[in-house]
Coordinates of C-alpha atoms and ligand atoms in Angstrom, one line a residue:
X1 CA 10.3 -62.1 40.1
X2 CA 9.8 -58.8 41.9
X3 CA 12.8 -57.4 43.2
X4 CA 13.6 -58.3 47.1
X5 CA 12.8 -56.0 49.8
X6 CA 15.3 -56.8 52.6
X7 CA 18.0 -54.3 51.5
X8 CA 20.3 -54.2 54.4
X9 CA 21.6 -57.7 55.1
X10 CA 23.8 -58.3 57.5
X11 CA 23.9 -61.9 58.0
X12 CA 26.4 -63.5 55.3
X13 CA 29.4 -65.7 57.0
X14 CA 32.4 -67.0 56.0
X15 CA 32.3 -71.1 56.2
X16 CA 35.4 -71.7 57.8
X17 CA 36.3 -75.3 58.8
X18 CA 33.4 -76.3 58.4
X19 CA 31.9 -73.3 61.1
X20 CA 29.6 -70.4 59.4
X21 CA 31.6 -67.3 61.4
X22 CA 31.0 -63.2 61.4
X23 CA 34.1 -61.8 59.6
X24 CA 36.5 -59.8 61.4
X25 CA 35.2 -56.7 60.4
X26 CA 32.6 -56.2 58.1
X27 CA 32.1 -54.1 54.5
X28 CA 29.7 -52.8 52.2
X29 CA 28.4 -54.0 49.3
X30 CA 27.2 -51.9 46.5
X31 CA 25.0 -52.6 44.0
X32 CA 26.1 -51.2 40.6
X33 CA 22.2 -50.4 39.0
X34 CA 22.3 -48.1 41.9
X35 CA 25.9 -47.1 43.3
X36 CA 24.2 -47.4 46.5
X37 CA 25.2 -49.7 49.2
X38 CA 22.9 -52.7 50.0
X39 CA 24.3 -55.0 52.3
X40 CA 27.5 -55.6 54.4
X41 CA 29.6 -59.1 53.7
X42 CA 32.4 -60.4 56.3
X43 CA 35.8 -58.9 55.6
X44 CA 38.3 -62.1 57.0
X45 CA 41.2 -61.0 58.7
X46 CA 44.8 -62.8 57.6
X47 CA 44.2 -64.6 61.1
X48 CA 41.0 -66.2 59.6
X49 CA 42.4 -66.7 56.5
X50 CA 45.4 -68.6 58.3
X51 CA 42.7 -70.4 59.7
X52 CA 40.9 -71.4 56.5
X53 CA 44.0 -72.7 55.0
X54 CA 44.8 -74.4 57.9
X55 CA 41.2 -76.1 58.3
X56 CA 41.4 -77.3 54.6
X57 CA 45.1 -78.6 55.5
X58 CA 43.5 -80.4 58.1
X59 CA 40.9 -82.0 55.9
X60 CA 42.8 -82.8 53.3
X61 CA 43.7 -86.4 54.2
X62 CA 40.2 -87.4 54.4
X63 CA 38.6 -86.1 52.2
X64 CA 41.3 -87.2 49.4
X65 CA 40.5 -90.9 51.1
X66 CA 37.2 -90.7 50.3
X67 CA 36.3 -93.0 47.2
X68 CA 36.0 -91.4 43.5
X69 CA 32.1 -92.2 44.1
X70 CA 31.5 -90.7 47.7
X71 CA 33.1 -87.7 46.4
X72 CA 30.8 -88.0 43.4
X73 CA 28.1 -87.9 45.4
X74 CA 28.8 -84.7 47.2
X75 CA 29.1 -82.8 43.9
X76 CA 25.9 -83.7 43.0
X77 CA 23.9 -82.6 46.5
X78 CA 25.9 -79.8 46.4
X79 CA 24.5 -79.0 42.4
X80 CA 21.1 -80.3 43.8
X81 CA 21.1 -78.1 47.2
X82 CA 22.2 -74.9 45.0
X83 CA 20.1 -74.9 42.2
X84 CA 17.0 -75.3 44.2
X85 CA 18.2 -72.5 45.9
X86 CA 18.0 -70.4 42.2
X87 CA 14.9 -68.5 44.0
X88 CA 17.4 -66.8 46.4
X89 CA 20.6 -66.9 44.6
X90 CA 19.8 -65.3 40.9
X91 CA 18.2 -62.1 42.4
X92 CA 21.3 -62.0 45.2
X93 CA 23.3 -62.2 42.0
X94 CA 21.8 -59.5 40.0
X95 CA 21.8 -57.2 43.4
X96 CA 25.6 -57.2 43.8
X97 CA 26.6 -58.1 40.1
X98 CA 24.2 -56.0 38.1
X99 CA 23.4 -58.8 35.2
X100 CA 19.4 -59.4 34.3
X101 CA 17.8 -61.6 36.4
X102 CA 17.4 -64.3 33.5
X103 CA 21.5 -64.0 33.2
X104 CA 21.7 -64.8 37.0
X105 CA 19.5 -67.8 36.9
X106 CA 21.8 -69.1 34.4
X107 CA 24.6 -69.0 36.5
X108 CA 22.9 -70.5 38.6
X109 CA 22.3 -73.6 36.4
X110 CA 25.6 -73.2 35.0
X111 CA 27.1 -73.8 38.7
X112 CA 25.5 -76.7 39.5
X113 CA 25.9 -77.9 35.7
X114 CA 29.9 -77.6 36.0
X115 CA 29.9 -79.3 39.3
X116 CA 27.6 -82.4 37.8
X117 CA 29.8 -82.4 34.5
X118 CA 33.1 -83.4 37.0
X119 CA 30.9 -86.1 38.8
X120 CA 30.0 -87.7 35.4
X121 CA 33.5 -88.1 34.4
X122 CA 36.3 -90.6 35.4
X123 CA 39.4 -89.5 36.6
X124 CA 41.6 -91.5 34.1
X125 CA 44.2 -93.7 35.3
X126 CA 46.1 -96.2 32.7
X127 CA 49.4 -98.7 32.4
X128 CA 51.8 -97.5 30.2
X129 CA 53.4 -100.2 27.9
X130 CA 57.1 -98.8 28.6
X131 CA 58.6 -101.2 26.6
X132 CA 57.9 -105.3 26.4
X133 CA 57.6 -106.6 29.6
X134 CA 58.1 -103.2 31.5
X135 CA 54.4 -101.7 32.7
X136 CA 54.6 -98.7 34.7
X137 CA 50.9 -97.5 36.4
X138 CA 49.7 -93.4 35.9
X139 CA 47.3 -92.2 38.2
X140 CA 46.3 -88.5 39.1
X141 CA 46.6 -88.1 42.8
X142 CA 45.0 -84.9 44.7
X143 CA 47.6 -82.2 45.4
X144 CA 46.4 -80.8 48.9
X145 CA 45.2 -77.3 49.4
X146 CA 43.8 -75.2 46.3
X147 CA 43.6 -71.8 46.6
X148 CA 40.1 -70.7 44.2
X149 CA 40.3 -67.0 43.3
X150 CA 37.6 -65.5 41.6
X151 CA 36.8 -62.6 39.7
X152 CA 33.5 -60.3 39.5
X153 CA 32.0 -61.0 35.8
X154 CA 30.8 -64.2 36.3
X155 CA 30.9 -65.1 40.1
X156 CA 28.9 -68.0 40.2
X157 CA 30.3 -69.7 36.7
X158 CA 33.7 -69.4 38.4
X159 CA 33.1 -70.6 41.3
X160 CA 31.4 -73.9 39.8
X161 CA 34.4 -74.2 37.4
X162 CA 37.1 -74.3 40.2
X163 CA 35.3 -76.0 42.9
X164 CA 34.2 -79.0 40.6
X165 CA 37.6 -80.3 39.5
X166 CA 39.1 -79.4 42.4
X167 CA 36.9 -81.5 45.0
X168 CA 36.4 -84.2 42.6
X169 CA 40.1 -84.7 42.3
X170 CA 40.4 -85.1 46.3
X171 CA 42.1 -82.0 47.1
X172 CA 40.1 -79.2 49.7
X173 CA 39.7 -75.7 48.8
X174 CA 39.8 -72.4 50.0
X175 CA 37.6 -70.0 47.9
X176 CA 38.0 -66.2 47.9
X177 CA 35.2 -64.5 45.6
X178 CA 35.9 -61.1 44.2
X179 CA 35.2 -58.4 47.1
X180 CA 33.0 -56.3 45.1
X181 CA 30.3 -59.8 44.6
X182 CA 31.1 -62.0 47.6
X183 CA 27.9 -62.8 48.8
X184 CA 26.7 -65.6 46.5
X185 CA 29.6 -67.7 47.0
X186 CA 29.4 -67.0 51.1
X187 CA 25.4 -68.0 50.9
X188 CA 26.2 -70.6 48.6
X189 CA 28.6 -71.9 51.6
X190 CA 26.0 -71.5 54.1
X191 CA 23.9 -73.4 51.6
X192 CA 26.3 -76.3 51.5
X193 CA 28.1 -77.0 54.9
X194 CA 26.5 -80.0 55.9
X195 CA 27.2 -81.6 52.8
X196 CA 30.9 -81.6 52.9
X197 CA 33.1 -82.9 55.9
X198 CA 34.5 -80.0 57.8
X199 CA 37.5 -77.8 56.4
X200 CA 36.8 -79.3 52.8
X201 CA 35.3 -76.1 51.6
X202 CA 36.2 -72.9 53.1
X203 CA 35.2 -69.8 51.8
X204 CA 36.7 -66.4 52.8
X205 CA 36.2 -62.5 51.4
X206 CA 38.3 -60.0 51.8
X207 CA 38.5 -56.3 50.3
X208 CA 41.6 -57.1 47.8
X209 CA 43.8 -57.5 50.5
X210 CA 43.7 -61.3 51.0
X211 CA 45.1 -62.4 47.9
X212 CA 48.8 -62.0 48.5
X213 CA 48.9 -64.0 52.2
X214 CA 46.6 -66.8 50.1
X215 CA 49.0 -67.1 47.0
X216 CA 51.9 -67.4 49.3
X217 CA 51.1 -69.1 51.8
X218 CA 52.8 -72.0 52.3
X219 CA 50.2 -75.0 53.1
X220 CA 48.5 -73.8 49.8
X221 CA 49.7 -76.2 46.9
X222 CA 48.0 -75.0 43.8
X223 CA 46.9 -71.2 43.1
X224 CA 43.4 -71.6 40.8
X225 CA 43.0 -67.9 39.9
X226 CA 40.5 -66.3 37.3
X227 CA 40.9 -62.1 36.8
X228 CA 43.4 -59.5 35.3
X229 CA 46.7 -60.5 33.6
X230 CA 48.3 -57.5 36.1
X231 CA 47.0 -59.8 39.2
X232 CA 48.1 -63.3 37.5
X233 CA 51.6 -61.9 37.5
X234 CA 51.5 -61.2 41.0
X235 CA 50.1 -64.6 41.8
X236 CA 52.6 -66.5 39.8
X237 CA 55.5 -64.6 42.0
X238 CA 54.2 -65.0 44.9
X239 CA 53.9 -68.6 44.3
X240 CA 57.4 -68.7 43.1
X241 CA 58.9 -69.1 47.0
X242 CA 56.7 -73.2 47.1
X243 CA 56.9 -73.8 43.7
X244 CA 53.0 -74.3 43.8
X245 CA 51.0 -74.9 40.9
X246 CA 49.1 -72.6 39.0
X247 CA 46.1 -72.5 36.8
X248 CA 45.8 -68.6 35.9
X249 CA 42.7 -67.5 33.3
X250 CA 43.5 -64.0 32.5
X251 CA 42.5 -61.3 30.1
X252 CA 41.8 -61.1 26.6
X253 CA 42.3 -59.2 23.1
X254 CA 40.1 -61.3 21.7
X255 CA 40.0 -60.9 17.8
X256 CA 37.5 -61.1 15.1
X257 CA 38.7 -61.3 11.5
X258 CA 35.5 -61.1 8.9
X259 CA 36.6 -61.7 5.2
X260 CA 34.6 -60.0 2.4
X261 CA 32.4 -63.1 1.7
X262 CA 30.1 -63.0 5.1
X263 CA 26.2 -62.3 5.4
X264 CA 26.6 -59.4 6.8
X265 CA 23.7 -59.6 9.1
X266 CA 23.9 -63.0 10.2
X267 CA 27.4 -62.9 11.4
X268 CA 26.5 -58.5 12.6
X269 CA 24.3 -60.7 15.5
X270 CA 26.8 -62.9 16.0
X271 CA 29.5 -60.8 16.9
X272 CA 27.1 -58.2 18.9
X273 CA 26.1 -60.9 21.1
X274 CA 29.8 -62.0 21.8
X275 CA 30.9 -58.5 22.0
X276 CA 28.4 -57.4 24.4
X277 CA 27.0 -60.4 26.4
X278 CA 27.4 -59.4 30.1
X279 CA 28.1 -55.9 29.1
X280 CA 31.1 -56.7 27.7
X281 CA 32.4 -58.1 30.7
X282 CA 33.9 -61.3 29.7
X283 CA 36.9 -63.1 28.9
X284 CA 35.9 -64.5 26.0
X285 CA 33.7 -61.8 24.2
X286 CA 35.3 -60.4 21.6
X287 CA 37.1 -56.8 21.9
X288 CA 37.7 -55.7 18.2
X289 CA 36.8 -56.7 14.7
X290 CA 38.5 -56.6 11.9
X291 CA 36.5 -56.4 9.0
X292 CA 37.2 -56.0 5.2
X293 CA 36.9 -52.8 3.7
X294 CA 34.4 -54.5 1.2
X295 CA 31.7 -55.2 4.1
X296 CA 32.9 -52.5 6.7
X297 CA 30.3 -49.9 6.7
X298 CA 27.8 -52.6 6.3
X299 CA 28.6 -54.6 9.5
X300 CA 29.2 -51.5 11.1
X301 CA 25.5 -50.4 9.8
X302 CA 24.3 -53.7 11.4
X303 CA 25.9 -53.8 14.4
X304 CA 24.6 -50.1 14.9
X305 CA 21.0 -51.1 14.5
X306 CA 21.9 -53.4 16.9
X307 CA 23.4 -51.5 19.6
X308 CA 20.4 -48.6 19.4
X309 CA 17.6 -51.4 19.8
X310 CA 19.7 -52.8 23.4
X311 CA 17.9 -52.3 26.0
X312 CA 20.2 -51.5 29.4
X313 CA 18.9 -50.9 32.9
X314 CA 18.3 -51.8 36.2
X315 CA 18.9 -55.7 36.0
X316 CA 15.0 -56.8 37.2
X317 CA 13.5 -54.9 35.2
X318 CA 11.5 -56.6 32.6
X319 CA 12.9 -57.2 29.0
X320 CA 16.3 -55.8 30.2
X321 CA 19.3 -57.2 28.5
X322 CA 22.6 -55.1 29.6
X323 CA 23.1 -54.5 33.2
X324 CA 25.6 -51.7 34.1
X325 CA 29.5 -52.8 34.7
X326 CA 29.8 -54.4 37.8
X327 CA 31.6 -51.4 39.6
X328 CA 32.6 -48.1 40.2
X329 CA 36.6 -48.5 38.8
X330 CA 35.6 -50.6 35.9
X331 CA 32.8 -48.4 34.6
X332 CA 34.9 -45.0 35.4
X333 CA 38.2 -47.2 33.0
X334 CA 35.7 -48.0 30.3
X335 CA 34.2 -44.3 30.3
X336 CA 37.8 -43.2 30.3
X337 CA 38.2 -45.6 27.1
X338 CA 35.5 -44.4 25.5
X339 CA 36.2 -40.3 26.3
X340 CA 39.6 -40.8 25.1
X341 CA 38.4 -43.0 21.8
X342 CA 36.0 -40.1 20.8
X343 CA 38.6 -38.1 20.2
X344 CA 39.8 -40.0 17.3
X345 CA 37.2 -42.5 16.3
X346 CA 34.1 -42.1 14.6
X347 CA 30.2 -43.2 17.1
X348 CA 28.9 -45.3 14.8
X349 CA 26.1 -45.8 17.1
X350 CA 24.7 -46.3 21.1
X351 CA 22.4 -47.9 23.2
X352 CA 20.5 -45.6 25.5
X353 CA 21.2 -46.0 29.3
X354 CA 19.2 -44.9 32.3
X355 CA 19.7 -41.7 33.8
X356 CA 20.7 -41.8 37.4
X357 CA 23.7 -43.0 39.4
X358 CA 24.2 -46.8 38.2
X359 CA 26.8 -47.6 36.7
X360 CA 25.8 -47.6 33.1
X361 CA 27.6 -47.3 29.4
X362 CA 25.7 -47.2 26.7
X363 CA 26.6 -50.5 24.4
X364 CA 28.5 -48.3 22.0
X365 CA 29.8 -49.2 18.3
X366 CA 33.3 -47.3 16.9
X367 CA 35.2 -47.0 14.1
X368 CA 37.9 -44.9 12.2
X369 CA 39.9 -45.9 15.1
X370 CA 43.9 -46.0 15.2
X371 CA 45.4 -49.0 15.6
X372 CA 47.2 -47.9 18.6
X373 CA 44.4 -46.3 20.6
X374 CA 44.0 -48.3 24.0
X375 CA 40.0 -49.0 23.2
X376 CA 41.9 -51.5 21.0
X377 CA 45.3 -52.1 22.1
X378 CA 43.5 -52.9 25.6
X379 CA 41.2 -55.3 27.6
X380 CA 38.1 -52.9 27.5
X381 CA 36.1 -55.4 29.7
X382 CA 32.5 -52.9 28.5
X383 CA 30.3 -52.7 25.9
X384 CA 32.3 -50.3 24.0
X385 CA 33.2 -52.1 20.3
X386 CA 35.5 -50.7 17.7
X387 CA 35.6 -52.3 14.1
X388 CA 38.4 -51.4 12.2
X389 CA 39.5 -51.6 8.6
X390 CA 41.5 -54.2 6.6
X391 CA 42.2 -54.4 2.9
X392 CA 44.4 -57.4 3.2
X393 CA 44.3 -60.3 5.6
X394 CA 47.4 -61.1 5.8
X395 CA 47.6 -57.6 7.6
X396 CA 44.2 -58.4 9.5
X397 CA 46.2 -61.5 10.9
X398 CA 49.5 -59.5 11.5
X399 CA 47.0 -57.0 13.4
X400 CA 45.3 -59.8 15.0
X401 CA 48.0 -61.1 16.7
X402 CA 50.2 -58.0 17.5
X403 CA 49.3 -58.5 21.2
X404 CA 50.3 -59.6 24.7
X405 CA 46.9 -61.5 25.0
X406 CA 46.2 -64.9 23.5
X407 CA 42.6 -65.9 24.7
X408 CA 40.4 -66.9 21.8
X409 CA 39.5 -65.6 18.2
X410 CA 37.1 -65.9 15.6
X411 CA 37.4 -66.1 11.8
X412 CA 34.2 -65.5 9.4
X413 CA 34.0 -66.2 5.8
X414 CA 31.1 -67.7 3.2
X415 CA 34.0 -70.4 3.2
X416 CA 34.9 -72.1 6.0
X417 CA 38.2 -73.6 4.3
X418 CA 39.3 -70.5 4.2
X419 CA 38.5 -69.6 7.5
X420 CA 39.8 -72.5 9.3
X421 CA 43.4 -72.0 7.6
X422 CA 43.4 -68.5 8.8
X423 CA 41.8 -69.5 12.2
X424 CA 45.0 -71.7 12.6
X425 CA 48.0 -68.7 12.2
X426 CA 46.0 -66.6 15.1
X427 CA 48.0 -67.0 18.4
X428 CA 45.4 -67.7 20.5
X429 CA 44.0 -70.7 23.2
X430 CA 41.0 -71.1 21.2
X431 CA 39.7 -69.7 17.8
X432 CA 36.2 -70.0 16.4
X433 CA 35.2 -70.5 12.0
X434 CA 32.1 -68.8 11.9
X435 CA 30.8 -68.7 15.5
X436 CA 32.2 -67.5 19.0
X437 CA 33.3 -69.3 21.4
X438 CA 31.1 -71.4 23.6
X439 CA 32.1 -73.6 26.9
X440 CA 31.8 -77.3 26.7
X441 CA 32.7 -80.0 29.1
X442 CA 34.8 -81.8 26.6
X443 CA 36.2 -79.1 25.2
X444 CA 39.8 -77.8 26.9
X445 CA 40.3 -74.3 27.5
X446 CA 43.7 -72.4 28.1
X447 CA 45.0 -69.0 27.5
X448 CA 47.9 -68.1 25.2
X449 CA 51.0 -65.9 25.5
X450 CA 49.8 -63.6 28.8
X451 CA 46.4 -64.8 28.6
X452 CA 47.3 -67.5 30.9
X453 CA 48.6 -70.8 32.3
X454 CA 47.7 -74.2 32.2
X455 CA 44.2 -75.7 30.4
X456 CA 41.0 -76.1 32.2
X457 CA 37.7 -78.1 30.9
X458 CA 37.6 -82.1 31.2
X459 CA 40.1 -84.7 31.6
X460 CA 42.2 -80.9 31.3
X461 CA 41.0 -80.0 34.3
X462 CA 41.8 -83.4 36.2
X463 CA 45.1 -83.4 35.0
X464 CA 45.5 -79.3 35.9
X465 CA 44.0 -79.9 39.7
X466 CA 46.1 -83.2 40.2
X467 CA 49.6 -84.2 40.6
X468 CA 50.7 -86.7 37.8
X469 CA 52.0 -89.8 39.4
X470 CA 53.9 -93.2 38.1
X471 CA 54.0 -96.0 39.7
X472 CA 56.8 -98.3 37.9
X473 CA 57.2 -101.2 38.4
X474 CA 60.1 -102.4 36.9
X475 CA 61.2 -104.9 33.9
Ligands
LIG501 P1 41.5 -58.8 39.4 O1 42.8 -59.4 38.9 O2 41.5 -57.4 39.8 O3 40.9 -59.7 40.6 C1 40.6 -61.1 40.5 C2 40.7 -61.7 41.9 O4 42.0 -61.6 42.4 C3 39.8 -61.0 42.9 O5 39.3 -62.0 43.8 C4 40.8 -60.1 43.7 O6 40.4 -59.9 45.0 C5 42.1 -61.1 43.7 N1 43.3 -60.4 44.0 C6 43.6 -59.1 43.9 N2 44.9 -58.8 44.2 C7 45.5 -60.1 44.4 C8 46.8 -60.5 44.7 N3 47.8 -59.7 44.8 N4 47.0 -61.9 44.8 C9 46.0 -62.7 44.6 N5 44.7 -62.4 44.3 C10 44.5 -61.0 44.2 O7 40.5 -59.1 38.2 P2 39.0 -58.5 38.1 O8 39.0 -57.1 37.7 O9 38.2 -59.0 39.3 O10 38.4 -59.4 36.8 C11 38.5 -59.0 35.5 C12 39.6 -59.7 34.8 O11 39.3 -61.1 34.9 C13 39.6 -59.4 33.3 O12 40.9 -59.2 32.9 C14 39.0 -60.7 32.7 O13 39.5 -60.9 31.3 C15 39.5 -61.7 33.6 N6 38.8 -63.0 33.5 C16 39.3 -64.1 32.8 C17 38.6 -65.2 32.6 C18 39.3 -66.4 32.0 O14 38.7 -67.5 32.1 N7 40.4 -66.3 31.3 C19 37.3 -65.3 33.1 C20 36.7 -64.2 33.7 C21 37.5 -63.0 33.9

């Protein structure tokens, strides 16, 4: 796909109760393969958010009258409407995200994929057997306004994985993207409106200023928020004062452990492809590797060979896989990182980047690291990956789990006995034998320790976007 010419759009609009309006004011967006400004998105003012919230307050009973199927149905036009919208979407995506163009359109598909994987499943309901003769009837009723905060990684993933449960379930939402990538989530809006009663989806941007007056505000019931562990803490306080409910996916530490036993190769792709996918910039990718000393310089050999042959630029360019970070303060943090690791750690190897002013790192592999240096005791959130020593894995656990974070893990080892049993002592939501972690519809997911709150992913998600309700009947 050639890369679109109309560089100065001016056009996005919030979707507020059901209206597509201009934002208060208005801000630029930058894309990162450039640094330069490309379009301007609505910037809501706490009036419009007031308004948004109470739109979706408004629409509430309604739309959680509406039958299971009916609401079905709109989860699956809305999949249908924004997938054949990819054309438009993926290369808006790469323009304000940075990600190849091939990484885009898969966001694309993964939106629409989340939204058809809630519409497949039943909202379970059962009688409990309390006791002979004493039946007492469980149902999952909608909660009322949900608050769906996003972060800039993966906007459109996000988005899908919020909006799906929550709609499904009954309740209306009112989605704030990240201010640095809001214009897919206000075009998909614009995309959508007719397919939704009014005040059912809203979706507002802001320029990080929003989030506080959303989190606390009163009509909202439940607080659905995906970014930093910092920000999650503010949410969860300023939730505190309506007790609302809170799903919070947060940052990760994420471990590898790789036992002496491994083919070295095999599981050197594995781990570069976790380690790196989206530049680094994910949750789940893992953020340091522990390897034995018996393997060490040969992984890090591999992953080296690796990390030369990546091939970063300007995200529509052909045969591009790494895009730059996603913006200015997270690619000036992760050079920081990677300035102050130099000083201690050994370059094993990097990727070459494009001169110019995008936002670029090179995909870089470390080691001879400190324990304590913050490119490992930290969320690096960029391709920068150290690998660090261990001669005993009891210590390799002990270092493992000697953090805040509890996301997910790996474990590799020629036998997957052995893996699994060490798999099982690393605090962690989930932890992988012999692979990283991949999504599934059936699969839960939840953060551990300050990685999060609550579980997300099938019946998981039902449950996390509903308010558990008993009906008893008596004896
Ligand atoms: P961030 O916390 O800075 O921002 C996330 C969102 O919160 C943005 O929409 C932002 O505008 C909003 N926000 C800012 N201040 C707020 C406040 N006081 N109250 C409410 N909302 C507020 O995070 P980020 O830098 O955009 O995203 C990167 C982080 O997201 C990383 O830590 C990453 O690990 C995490 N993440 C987690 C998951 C997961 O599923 N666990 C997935 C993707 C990203």
């Amino acid at each position: 796909m050639d890369k679109p010419q109309t560089d100065t759009n001016t056009n996005f609009k919030l979707l507020i109760g059901g209206k597509l309006v201009a934002g208060d004011a208005t801000m630029p967006v930058i894309n990162p393969a450039t640094g330069a400004e490309f379009a301007h998105a609505p910037r809501a003012s706490k009036a419009q958010l007031d308004e948004a919230v109470a739109a979706a307050k408004r629409a509430f009973p309604g739309w959680a009258a509406t039958s299971v199927e009916d609401r079905r149905a709109v989860l699956r036009a809305i999949a249908d409407r924004v997938e054949a919208a990819s054309d438009e979407l993926a290369p808006l995506l790469v323009r304000e995200n940075g990600m190849p163009l091939a990484n885009a359109r898969i966001e694309v598909i993964v939106f629409a994929g989340k939204l058809r994987a809630c519409a497949r499943k039943e909202i379970q309901s059962r009688v409990i057997e309390v006791a002979p003769g004493w039946q007492a009837e469980q149902v999952i009723r909608p909660l009322g306004v949900v608050a769906a905060i996003t972060a800039w990684n993966v906007p459109l993933i996000l988005l899908g994985s919020k909006l799906g449960p929550a709609l499904m379930v009954g309740n209306t939402v009112v989605a704030k993207p990240a201010p640095t990538t809001p214009l897919t989530a206000l075009r998909i809006g614009e995309l959508v409106a007719d397919l939704l009663p009014p005040g059912v989806l809203n979706i507002i941007t802001d320029a990080n200023d929003l989030g506080g007056a959303l989190t606390s505000h009163p009509d909202v019931r439940l607080v659905s928020f995906t970014g930093s562990t910092a920000t999650g803490k503010k949410v969860v306080v300023s939730g505190a004062g309506t007790m609302k409910r809170a799903i919070m996916e947060l940052g990760g530490n994420d471990p590898a452990i790789v036992l002496e036993d491994v083919d070295v190769p095999e599981v050197a792709r594995i781990l570069f492809d976790s380690a790196f996918m989206n530049s680094g910039q994910a949750c789940i990718a893992t953020k340091r590797v522990y390897a034995h000393r018996a393997i060490h310089e040969a992984l890090c050999a591999e992953l080296g060979k690796l990390a030369r042959a990546a091939r970063s630029g300007d995200g529509f360019e052909e045969g591009v896989a790494f895009g730059p970070l996603q913006n200015k303060a997270q690619f000036e943090r992760v050079q920081a990182l990677l300035e102050g690791a130099k000083k201690s750690a050994t370059i094993v190897a990097q990727g070459e980047i494009p001169e110019g002013p995008g936002y670029f790192v090179p995909p870089t592999i470390l080691k001879d690291l400190p324990e304590d240096s913050p490119v490992v005791t930290e969320e690096q959130f960029g391709p920068v990956l150290p690998v660090l020593v261990f001669d005993d894995v009891e210590d390799a656990i002990a270092r493992a789990n000697a953090t805040t974070y509890g996301l997910a893990g790996s474990v590799f080892s020629g036998n997957p006995a052995r893996a699994r049993a060490i798999a099982a002592r690393i605090e962690a939501g989930t932890v992988t034998v012999n692979k990283t972690i991949a999504f599934h519809e059936n699969l839960p997911f939840g953060g551990a320790k300050e990685s999060g709150l609550g579980v997300d992913g099938g019946q998981h998600a039902f449950a996390a976007y509903g308010q558990l309700h008993i009906v008893d009947g008596g004896r």
